Short mmCIF file of C-alpha atoms in Angstrom, two decimals:
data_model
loop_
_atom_site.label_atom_id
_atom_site.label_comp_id
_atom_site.label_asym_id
_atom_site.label_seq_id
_atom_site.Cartn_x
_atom_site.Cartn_y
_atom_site.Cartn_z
CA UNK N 1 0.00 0.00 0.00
CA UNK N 2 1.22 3.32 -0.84
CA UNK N 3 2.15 5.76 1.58
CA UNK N 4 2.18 9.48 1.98
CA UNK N 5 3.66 12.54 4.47
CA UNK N 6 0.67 13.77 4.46
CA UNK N 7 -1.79 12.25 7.03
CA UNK N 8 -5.15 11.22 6.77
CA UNK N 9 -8.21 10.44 8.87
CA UNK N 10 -6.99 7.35 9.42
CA UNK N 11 -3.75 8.22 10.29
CA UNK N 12 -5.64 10.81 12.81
CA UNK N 13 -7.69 7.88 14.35
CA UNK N 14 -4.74 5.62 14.87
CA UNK N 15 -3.00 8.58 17.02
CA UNK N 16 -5.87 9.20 18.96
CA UNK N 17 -6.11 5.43 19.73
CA UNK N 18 -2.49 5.17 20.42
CA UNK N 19 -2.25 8.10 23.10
CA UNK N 20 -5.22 7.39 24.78
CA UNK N 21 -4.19 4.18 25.35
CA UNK N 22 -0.06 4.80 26.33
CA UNK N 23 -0.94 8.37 28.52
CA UNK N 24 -4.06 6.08 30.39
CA UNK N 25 -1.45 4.66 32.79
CA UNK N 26 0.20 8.16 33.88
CA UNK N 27 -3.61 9.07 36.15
CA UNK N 28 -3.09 7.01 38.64
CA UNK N 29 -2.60 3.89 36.38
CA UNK N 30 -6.40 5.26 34.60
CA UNK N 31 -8.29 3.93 37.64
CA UNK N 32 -9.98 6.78 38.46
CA UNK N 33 -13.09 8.46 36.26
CA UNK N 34 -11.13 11.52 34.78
CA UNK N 35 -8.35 9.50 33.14
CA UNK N 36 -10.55 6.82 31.87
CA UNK N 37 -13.29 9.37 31.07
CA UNK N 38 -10.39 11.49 28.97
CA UNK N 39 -9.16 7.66 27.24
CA UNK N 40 -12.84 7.12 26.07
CA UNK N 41 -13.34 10.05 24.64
CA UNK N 42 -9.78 9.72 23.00
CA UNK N 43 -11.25 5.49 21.52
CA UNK N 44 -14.76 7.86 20.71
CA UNK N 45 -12.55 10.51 18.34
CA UNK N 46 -10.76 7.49 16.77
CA UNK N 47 -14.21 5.76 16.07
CA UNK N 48 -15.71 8.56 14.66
CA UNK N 49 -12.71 9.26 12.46
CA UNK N 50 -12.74 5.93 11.29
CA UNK N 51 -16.02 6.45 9.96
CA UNK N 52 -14.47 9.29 7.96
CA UNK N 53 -12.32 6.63 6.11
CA UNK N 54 -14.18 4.00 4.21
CA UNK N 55 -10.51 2.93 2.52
CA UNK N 56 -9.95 1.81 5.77
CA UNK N 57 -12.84 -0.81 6.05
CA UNK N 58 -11.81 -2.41 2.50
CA UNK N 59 -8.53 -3.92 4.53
CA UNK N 60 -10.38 -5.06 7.83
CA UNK N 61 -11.32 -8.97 7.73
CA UNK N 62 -13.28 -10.36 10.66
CA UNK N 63 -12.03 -14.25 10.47
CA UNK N 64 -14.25 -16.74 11.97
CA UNK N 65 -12.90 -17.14 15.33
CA UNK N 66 -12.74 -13.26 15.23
CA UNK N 67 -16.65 -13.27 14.50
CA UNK N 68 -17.19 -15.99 17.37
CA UNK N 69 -15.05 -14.43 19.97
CA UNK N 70 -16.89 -11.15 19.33
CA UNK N 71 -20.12 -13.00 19.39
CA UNK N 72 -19.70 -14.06 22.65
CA UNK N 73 -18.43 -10.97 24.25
CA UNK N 74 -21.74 -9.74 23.06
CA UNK N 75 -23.84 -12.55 24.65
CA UNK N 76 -21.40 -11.84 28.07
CA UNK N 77 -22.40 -7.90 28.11
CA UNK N 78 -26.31 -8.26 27.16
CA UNK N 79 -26.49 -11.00 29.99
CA UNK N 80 -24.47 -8.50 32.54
CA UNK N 81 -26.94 -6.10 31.27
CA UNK N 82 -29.85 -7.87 31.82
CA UNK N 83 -28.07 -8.82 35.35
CA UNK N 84 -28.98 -5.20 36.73
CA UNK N 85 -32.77 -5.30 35.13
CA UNK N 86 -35.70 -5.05 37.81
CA UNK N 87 -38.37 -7.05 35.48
CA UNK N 88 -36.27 -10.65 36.22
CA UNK N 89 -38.49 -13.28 37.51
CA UNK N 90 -39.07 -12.65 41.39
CA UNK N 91 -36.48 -16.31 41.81
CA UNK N 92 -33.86 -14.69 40.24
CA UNK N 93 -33.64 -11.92 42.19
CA UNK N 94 -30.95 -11.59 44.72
CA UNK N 95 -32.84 -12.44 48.73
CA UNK N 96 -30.62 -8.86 49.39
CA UNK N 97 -33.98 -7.21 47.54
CA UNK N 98 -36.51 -9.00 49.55
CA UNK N 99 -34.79 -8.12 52.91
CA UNK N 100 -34.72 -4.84 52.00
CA UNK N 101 -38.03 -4.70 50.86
CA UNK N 102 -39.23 -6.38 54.10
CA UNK N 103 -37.50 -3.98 56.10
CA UNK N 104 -38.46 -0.36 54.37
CA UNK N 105 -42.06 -2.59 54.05
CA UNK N 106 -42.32 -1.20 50.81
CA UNK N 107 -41.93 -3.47 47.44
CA UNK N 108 -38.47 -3.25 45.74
CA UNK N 109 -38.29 -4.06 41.87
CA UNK N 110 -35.07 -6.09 42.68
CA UNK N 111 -32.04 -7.60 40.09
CA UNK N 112 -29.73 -10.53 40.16
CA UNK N 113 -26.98 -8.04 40.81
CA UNK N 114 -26.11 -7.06 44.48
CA UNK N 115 -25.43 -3.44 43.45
CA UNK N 116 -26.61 -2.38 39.53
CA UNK N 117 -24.98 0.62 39.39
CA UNK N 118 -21.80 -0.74 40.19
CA UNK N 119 -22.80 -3.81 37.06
CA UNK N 120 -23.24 -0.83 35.15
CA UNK N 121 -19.72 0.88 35.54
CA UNK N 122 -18.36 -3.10 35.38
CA UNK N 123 -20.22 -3.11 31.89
CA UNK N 124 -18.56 0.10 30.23
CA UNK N 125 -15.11 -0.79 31.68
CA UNK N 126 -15.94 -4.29 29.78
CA UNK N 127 -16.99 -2.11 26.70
CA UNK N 128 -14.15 0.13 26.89
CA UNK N 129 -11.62 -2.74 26.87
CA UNK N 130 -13.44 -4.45 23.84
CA UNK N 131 -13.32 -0.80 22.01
CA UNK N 132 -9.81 -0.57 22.72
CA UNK N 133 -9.02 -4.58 21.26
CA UNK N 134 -11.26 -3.59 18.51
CA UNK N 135 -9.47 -0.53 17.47
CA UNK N 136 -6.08 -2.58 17.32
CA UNK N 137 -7.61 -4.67 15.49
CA UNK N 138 -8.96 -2.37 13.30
CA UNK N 139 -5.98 0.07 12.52
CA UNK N 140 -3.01 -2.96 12.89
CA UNK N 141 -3.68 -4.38 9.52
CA UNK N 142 -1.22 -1.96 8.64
CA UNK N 143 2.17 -3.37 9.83
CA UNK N 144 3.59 0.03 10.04
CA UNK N 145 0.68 1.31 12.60
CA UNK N 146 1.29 -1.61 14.86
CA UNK N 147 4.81 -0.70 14.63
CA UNK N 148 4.07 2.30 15.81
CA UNK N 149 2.00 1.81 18.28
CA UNK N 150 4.25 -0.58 20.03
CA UNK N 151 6.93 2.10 19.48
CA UNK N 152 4.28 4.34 21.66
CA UNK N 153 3.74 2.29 24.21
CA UNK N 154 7.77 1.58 24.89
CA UNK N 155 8.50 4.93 24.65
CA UNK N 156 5.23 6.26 27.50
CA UNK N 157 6.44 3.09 29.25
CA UNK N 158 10.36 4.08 30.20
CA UNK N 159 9.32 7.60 31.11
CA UNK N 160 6.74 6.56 33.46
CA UNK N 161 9.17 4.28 35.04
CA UNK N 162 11.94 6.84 34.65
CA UNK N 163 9.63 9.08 36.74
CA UNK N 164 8.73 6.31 39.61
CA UNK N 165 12.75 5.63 39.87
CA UNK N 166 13.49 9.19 40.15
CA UNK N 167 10.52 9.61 43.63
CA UNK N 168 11.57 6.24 44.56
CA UNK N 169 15.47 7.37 44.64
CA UNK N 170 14.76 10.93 45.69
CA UNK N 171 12.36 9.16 48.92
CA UNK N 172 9.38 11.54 47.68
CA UNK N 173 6.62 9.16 48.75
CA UNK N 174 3.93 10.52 45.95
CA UNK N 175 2.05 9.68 43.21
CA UNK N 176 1.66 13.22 40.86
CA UNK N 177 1.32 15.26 43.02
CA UNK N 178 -0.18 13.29 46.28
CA UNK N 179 1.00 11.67 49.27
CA UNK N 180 1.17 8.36 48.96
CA UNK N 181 -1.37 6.66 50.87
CA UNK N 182 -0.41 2.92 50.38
CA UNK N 183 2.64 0.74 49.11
CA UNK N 184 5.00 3.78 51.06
CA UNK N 185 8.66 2.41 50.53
CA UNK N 186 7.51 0.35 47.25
CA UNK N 187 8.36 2.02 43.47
CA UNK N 188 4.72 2.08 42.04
CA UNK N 189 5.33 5.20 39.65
CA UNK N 190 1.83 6.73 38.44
CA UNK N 191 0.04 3.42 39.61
CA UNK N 192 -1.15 2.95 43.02
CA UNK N 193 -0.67 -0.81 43.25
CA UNK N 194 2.95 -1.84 43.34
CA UNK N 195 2.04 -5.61 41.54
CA UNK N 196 -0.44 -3.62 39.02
CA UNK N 197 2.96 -1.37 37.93
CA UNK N 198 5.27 -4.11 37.63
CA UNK N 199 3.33 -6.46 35.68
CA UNK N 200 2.41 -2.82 33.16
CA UNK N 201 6.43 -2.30 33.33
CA UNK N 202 6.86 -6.51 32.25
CA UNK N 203 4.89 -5.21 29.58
CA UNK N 204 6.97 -2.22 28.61
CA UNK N 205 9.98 -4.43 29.19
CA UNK N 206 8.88 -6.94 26.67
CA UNK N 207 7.56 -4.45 23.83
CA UNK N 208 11.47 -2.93 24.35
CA UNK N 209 13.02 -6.29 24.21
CA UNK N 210 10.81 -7.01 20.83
CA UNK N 211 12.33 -3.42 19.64
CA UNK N 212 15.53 -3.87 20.51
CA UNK N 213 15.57 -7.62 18.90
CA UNK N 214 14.25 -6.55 15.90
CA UNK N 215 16.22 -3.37 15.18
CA UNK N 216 19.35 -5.62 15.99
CA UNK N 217 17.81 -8.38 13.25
CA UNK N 218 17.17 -5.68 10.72
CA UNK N 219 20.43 -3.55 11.17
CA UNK N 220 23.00 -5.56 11.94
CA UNK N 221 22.07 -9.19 11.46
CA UNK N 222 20.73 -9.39 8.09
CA UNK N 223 23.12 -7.40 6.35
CA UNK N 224 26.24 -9.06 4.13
CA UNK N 225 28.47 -11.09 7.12
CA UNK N 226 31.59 -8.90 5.51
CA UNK N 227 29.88 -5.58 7.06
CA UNK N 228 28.22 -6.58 9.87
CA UNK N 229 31.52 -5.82 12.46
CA UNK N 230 31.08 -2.24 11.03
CA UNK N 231 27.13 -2.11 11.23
CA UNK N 232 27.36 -3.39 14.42
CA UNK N 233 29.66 -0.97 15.95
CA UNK N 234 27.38 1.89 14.63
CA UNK N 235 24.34 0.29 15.98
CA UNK N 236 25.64 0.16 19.38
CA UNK N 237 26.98 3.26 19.40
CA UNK N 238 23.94 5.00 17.74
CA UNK N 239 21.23 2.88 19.10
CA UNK N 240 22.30 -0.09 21.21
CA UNK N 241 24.10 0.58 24.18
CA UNK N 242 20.77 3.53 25.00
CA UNK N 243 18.05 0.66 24.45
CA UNK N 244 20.24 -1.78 26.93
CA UNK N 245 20.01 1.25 29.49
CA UNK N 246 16.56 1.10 29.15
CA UNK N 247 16.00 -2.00 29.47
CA UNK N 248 18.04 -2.29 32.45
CA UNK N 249 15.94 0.90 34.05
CA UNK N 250 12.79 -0.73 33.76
CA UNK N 251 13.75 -3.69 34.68
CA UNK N 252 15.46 -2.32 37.80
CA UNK N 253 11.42 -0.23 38.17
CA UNK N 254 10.15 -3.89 38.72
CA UNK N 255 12.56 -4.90 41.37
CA UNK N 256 12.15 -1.70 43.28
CA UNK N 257 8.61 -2.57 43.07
CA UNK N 258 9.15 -5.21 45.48
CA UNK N 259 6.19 -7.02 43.65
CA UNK N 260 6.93 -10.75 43.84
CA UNK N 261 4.39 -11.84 40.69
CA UNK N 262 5.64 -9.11 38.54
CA UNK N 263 9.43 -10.09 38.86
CA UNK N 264 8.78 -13.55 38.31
CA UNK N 265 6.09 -12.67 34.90
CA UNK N 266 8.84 -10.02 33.84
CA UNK N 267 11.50 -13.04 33.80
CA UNK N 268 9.27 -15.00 32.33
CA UNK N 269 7.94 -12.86 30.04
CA UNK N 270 11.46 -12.17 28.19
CA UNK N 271 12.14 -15.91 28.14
CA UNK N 272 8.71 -16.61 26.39
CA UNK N 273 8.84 -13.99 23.87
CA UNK N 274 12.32 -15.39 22.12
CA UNK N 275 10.67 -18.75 23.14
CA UNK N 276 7.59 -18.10 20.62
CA UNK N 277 9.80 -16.66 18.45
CA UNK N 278 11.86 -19.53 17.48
CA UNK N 279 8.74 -21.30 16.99
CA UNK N 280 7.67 -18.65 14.72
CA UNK N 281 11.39 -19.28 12.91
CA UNK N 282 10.40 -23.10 13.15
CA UNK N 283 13.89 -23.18 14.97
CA UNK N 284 12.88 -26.24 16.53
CA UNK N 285 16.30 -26.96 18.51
CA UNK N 286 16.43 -23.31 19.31
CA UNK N 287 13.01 -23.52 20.66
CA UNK N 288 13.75 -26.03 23.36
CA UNK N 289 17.18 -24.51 24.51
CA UNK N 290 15.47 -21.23 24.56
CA UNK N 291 12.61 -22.68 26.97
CA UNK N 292 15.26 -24.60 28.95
CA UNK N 293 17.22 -21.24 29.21
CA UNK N 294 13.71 -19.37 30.11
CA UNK N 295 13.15 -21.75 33.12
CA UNK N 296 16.50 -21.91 34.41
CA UNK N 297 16.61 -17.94 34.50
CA UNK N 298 13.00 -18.01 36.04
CA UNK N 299 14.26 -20.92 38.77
CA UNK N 300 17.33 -18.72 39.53
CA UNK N 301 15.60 -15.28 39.62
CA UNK N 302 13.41 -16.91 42.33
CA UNK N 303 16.23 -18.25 44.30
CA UNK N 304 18.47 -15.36 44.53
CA UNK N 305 15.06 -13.12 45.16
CA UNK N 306 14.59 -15.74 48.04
CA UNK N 307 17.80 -15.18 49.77
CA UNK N 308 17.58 -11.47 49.16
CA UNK N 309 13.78 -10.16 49.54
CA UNK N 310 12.26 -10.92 53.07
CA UNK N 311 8.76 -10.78 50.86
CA UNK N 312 10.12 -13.95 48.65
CA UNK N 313 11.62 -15.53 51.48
CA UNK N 314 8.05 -15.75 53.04
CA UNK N 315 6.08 -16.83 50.00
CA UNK N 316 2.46 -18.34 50.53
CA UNK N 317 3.54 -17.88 54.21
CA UNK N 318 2.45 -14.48 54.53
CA UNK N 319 -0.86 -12.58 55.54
CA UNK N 320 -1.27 -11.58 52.63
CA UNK N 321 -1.23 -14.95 50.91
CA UNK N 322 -3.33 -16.40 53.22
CA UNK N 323 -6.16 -13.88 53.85
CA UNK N 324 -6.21 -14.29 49.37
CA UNK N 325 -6.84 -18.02 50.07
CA UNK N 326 -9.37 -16.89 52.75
CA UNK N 327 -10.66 -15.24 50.28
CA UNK N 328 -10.49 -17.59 47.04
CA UNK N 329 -13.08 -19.88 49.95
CA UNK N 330 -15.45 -17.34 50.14
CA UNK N 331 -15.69 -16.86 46.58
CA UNK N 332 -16.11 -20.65 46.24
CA UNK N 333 -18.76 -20.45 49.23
CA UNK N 334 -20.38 -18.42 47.19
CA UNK N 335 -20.00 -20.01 44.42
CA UNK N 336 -21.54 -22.91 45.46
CA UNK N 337 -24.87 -20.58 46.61
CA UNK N 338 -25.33 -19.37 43.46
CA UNK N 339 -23.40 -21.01 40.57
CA UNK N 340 -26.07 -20.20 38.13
CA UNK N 341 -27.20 -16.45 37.68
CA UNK N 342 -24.01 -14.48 39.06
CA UNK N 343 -24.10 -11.45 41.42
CA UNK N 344 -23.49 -8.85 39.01
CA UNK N 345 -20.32 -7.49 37.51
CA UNK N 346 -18.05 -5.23 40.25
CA UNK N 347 -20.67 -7.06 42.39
CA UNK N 348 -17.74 -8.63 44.83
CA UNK N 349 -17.55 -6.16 47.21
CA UNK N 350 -20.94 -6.53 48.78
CA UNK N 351 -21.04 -9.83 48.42
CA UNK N 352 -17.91 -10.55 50.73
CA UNK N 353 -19.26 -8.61 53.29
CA UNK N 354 -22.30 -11.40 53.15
CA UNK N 355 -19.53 -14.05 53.84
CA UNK N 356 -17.25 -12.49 55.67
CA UNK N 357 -16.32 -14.26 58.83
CA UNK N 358 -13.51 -13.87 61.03
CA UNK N 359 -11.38 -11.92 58.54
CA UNK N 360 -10.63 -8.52 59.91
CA UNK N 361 -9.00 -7.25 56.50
CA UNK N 362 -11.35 -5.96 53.83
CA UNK N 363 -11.54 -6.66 50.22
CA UNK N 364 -12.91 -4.85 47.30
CA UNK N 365 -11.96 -7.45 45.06
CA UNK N 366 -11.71 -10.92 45.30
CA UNK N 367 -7.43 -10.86 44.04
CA UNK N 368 -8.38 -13.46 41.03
CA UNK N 369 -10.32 -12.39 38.16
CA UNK N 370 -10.73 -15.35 37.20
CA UNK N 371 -13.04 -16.41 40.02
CA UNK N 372 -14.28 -12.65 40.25
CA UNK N 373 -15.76 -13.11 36.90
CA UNK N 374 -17.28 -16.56 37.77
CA UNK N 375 -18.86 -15.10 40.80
CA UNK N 376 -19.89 -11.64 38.92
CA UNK N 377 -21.54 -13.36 35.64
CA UNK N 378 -22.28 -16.55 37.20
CA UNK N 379 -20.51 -19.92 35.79
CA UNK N 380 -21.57 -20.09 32.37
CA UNK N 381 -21.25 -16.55 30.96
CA UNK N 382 -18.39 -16.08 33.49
CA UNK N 383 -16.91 -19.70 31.63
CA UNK N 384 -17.51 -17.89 28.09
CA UNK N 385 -16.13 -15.12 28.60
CA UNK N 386 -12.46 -16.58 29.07
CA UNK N 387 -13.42 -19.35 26.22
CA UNK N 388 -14.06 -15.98 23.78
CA UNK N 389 -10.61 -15.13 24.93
CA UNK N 390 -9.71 -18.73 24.50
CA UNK N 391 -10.53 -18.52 20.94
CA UNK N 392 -8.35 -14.80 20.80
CA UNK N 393 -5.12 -16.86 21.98
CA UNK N 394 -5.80 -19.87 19.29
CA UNK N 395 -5.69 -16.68 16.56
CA UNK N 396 -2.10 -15.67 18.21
CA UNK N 397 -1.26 -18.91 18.12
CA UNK N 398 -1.99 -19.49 14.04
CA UNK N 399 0.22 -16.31 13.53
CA UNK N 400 3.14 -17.83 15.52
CA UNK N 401 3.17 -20.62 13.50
CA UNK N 402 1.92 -19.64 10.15
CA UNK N 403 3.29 -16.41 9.59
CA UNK N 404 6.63 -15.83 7.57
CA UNK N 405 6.45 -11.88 7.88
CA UNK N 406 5.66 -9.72 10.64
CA UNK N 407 5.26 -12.67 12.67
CA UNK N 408 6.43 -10.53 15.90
CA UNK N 409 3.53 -9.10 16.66
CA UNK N 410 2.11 -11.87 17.35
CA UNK N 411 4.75 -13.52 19.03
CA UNK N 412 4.62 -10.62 21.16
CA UNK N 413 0.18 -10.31 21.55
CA UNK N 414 0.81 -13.63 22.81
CA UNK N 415 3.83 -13.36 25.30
CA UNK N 416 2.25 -10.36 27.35
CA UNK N 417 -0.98 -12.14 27.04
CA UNK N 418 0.35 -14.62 28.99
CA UNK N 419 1.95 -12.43 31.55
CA UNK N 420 -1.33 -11.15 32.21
CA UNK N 421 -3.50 -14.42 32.19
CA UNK N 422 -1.25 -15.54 34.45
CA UNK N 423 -1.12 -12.68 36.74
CA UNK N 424 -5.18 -12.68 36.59
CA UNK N 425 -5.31 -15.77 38.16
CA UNK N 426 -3.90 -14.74 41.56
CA UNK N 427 -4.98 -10.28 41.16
CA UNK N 428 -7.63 -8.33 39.91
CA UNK N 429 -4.83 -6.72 37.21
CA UNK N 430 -7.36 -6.99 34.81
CA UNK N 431 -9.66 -4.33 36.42
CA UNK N 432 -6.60 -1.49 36.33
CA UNK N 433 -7.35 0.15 33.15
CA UNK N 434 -4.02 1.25 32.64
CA UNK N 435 -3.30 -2.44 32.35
CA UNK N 436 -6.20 -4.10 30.98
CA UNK N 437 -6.28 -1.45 28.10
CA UNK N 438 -2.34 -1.55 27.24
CA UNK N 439 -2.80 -5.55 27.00
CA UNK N 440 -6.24 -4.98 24.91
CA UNK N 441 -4.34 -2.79 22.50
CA UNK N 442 -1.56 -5.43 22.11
CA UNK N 443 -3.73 -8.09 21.19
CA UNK N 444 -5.73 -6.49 19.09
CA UNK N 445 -2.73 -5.29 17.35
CA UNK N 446 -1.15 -8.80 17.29
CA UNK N 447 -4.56 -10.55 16.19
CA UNK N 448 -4.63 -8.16 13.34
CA UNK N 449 -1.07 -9.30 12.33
CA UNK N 450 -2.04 -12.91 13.00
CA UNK N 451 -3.63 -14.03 9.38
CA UNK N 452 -1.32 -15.12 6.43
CA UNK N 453 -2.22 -13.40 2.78
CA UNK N 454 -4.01 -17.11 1.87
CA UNK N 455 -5.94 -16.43 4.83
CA UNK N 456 -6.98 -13.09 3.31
CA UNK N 457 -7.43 -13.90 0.26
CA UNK N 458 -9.85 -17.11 1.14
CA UNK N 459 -12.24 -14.56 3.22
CA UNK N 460 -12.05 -12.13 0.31
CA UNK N 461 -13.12 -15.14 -1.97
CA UNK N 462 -15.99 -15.78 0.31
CA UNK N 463 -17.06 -12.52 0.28
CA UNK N 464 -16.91 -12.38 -3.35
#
């Protein structure tokens, strides 16, 4: 496709997508209303001037598992929807409504969910991800724009962790321009949570490791082997040795973090990007000594951590690990109530105070998303929600294996998808918008990168 200086209003839409998305993290890692409100109106602008560009639509293929992933994130937001509506039938409704309604002695037009107007801001954070996954999707067919927008996010990334080194170093204590009112001691940056900024900074570290791979590949290693001494000199001198320091900042952002998950997902999330890649390279040998090297750097990083950090040394032993397994019982308590129709989405909060017993520490969210979204939407929406992203991973998985060209993207979609999976299971990362929009953005990017030009060409046959 040919390409011009001068931009367009697709070119337009693709910024406004790409800084809403990297500046998100810098309010307070977006989890507050102004920052999201600002990043939603930024994914509205780049909708609207989308619409402005029909070209646009001409290159945009919505492959099968696409359609059915999509599909069912529809079916999971009208049910959460219908979750907070007062004409259910009076069974479904939550026995919260009738105690209320016995106590005012009035009648109460009750829901499923505990608290709707908390289903309701659950439903547009759910909408805004989607947007924000859709949007990649949309503008990453170009290879260039993805490019970019990883580009973007490295580049927001090291100076928000340049920032949190320099308080952390300088003892400041803040977040902007407030006292810090939890995680004193702990490098957090813009975020609040220490573990929510070191798995976005694993992130950041991986998109910079992708960078710094590939401008290495396309400057130095592919040229003629008579030149590449030379090249390579240049390249380190121009480029290299400044993306190394970097690397090693944020790197050193996570440590100072003291966050025991993101170290370990950062570690592991280097090793299994050059671990998909060789299988992208079908460098089958390579493949195996790169996973062997990946787990042998992820075993020692957890020893030396061990014998260094007090908080590694008493893993699963301390209160905070086991008031999250009090907790992960109380979900399953509840659970167990009500397996069927859910509690509402964001509905957590006033549920565990229905099951709290003998736990002095409270919990606005149940520290596993995985279960929270079980317990929110109930088992079976809850179940197909994570198969529609099931069916997301199986796409980043055909482009790690059946691309030959910008294959990285992919490889990359599907290494911090991981990371964050992962980290799901045992936080409730993916309610921080600064980090559940950053990953959306990446896979919609690395979905849109995913599909060979056979692929293309067969949908653009059925079409025909």
């Amino acid at each position: 496709m040919a390409h011009t200086n001068r931009l367009n209003f697709t070119d337009y839409a693709f910024w406004c997508f790409a800084l809403s998305v990297a500046l998100l993290p810098i309010g307070l890692g977006g989890n507050r209303p102004i920052p999201m409100g600002l990043a939603q109106a930024g994914l509205a602008a780049s909708c609207l001037l989308l619409l402005s560009s029909p070209g646009v639509w001409s290159q945009v293929h919505f492959f099968p598992r696409i359609r059915w992933a999509l599909g069912l994130f529809g079916v999971v937001l009208l049910w959460a929807f219908f979750q907070t509506m007062p004409f259910v039938p009076g069974s479904w409704v939550h026995p919260l409504w009738h105690e209320a309604a016995t106590v005012l002695g009035t009648s109460i037009h009750g829901a499923i969910a505990v608290t709707p107007e908390d289903s309701l801001q659950g439903i547009t954070g759910l909408m805004t991800y989607i947007a924000a996954g859709l949007l990649g999707y949309i503008l990453g067919q170009d290879a260039g724009r993805a490019q970019s927008l990883i580009k973007t996010l490295w580049l927001s990334g090291t100076v928000i962790c340049a920032y949190g080194l320099l308080v952390y170093i300088t003892g400041m204590d803040k977040i902007l321009w407030f006292d810090k009112w939890a995680y004193q001691g702990d490098l957090t940056a813009t975020f609040v949570n220490r573990n929510h900024f070191a798995l976005y900074a694993g992130m950041v570290l991986v998109c910079g490791a992708s960078l710094f791979f590939r401008s290495w590949q396309q400057k130095v290693q592919r040229q003629k082997p008579h030149k590449r001494i030379a090249l390579l000199r240049e390249w380190l001198v121009k480029e290299g040795f400044f993306q190394v320091f970097l690397l090693f900042m944020v790197f050193l952002c996570i440590i100072f973090s003291h966050s025991r998950a993101g170290l370990l997902l950062a570690v592991f999330g280097v090793g299994a990007y050059f671990f998909f890649y060789q299988i992208y390279l079908k460098a089958w040998k390579r493949m195996v000594i790169m996973g062997l090297v990946a787990l042998g750097l992820l075993i020692v990083a957890s020893v030396i951590a061990m014998q260094l950090s007090e908080r590694f040394s008493v893993l699963f032993n301390d209160s905070s690990s086991l008031d999250r397994l009090k907790v992960y019982k109380m979900v399953w308590r509840a659970l167990l109530d009500n397996p069927w129709l859910g509690y509402g989405l964001n509905g957590f909060e006033a549920e565990y105070r229905l099951y709290q017993h003998n736990m002095l520490m409270g919990f606005k969210r149940a520290h596993s998303d995985v279960l929270e979204s079980l317990l929110d939407l109930g088992v079976p929406f809850g179940l197909l929600l994570w198969v529609a992203i099931g069916l997301l991973l199986s796409v980043l998985g055909h482009g790690v294996m059946r691309r030959r060209q910008n294959g990285i993207f992919s490889v990359l979609a599907l290494t911090t998808s991981c990371m964050v999976l992962l980290h799901a299971c045992v936080d409730f990362s993916l309610q921080i918008p600064g980090v559940a929009m950053v990953w959306a953005a990446l896979l919609g990017t690395g979905l849109a990168q995913s599909w060979t030009q056979s692929d293309r060409q067969t949908i653009a046959n059925t079409k025909g």
